[in-house]
Amino acid sequence: MNGQSREKESRLCEADDCLKEFAEEVAAGLSLTPKQLPCKYLYDAEGSRLFQAIMELEEYYPTRCETEILNRHKEDISTIVGKAEFNLVELGAGDGAKTKILLRHFLDLGLSFRYVPIDISPSAVQGLTCDLRKEFKGLAIQGLATDYFEGLRHLARLDRRSSFVLFLGSNIGNFTPGESLIFLSSLRTSLRTGDYILVGFDLKKDLNTLLRAYNDPKGVTARFNTNILRRINDELGGNFVPSQFEYFSTYNPRAGAIESFLISLRRQNVLVEQCGRSFSFSKWEPIHTESSYKFRKEDFGRMARRQGFRAVASFCDSRRYFTDTLWQAVPFRGSGPQDQCV
Ligand code: AVJ
């Protein structure tokens, strides 16, 4: 077998593995009570396109807030992080619209860095890479289509330059509090002392603003969520009828999160061939598709300290809706008894 066909074959195997994992996670999630689907599967090519449309909605304030923050504080950020050569690694890069503010600024300053955008959607990574090659001649880019955890493994294997990791848009809000601690500690393990991360947190705020952001009148957010059913049909041989599910999203004050669901409008059975079985829904039964946690400053200050980071600076938008916080990796503490009571 020549090198080319071997490469092709290994790529096919990878695609097969992804599909198998998708089928297993769908089967597992739809067997739970209440049913759920992992939100990372919302982002295929169509899902990423719909999410871009969400970011353009007037109601979806996080994008505007973070754009304002990056424009206003790019100088502060570059002064702190931009002293030596570094890899600028972005987790969940999407269309990179906000990141371009930093890229432009870093290039204007003549900083020496390579951009490593990581996103679960191959079409997003491809689109972003093409777009940046045109817009930023001379920028070194090395995109990767994979999930966060595989992305962290990649990060740990990068060359000896220091890392500056971007985790913007309150992507961290998709994790439960327990998951975000696990994620941050694996992120810390993939970094070296002195490296920086910039993390976006959507703040708790008045409920109408929150609810409107996830219930836009044009129904883009509903289509974004429902897209996962269409994706299961196309990729796993499912027979979901998307119109027999209704999108519902609300704020759960106990969890501190917007919680999104697809609710079955009738009693129905849905066959998913690649799962080798069907799933029965009772009338009004929900599938939990996504949680978007909202934070208070105190919450993430504590998270930083517990996971081996030092909060260096926090930047807010003028409405105080959103924060980008800059953390530096500090030496790991021993596992002495004092650590238990932080
Ligand atoms: C990309 C996960 C930050 O939770 O606000 C937007 C996704 N879902 N509208 C969010 C989303 C519905 C978004 N994140």
mmCIF file of C-alpha atoms in Angstrom, residues 29-37 229 240 244-249 259-266 268 280-290:
data_model
loop_
_atom_site.group_PDB
_atom_site.id
_atom_site.type_symbol
_atom_site.label_atom_id
_atom_site.label_comp_id
_atom_site.label_asym_id
_atom_site.label_seq_id
_atom_site.Cartn_x
_atom_site.Cartn_y
_atom_site.Cartn_z
ATOM 1 C CA GLY A 29 -28.059 9.829 26.170
ATOM 2 C CA LEU A 30 -31.452 8.736 24.857
ATOM 3 C CA SER A 31 -31.477 5.842 27.336
ATOM 4 C CA LEU A 32 -31.221 8.175 30.326
ATOM 5 C CA THR A 33 -34.119 9.679 32.221
ATOM 6 C CA PRO A 34 -34.395 12.543 31.518
ATOM 7 C CA LYS A 35 -33.050 12.010 28.001
ATOM 8 C CA GLN A 36 -30.105 14.091 26.858
ATOM 9 C CA LEU A 37 -27.790 14.642 23.885
ATOM 10 C CA LEU A 229 -32.116 15.672 15.173
ATOM 11 C CA PHE A 240 -36.754 11.799 13.754
ATOM 12 C CA GLN A 244 -42.598 16.777 16.218
ATOM 13 C CA PHE A 245 -40.212 18.320 18.728
ATOM 14 C CA GLU A 246 -40.395 21.814 20.133
ATOM 15 C CA TYR A 247 -37.460 23.859 21.403
ATOM 16 C CA PHE A 248 -37.820 25.168 24.957
ATOM 17 C CA SER A 249 -35.235 27.106 26.899
ATOM 18 C CA GLU A 259 -31.216 24.980 30.127
ATOM 19 C CA SER A 260 -32.370 24.020 26.642
ATOM 20 C CA PHE A 261 -34.594 21.159 25.615
ATOM 21 C CA LEU A 262 -36.311 19.564 22.648
ATOM 22 C CA ILE A 263 -39.729 18.421 23.792
ATOM 23 C CA SER A 264 -41.623 15.605 22.128
ATOM 24 C CA LEU A 265 -45.022 16.879 21.010
ATOM 25 C CA ARG A 266 -46.526 13.411 20.948
ATOM 26 C CA GLN A 268 -43.614 8.417 19.329
ATOM 27 C CA SER A 280 -39.676 5.731 22.711
ATOM 28 C CA PHE A 281 -40.857 9.172 23.699
ATOM 29 C CA SER A 282 -43.934 9.923 25.707
ATOM 30 C CA LYS A 283 -45.947 13.030 24.971
ATOM 31 C CA TRP A 284 -44.150 16.144 26.410
ATOM 32 C CA GLU A 285 -40.996 14.195 27.210
ATOM 33 C CA PRO A 286 -37.870 16.431 27.048
ATOM 34 C CA ILE A 287 -34.409 15.828 25.611
ATOM 35 C CA HIS A 288 -31.898 18.065 27.371
ATOM 36 C CA THR A 289 -29.645 19.472 24.629
ATOM 37 C CA GLU A 290 -27.585 22.173 26.308
#
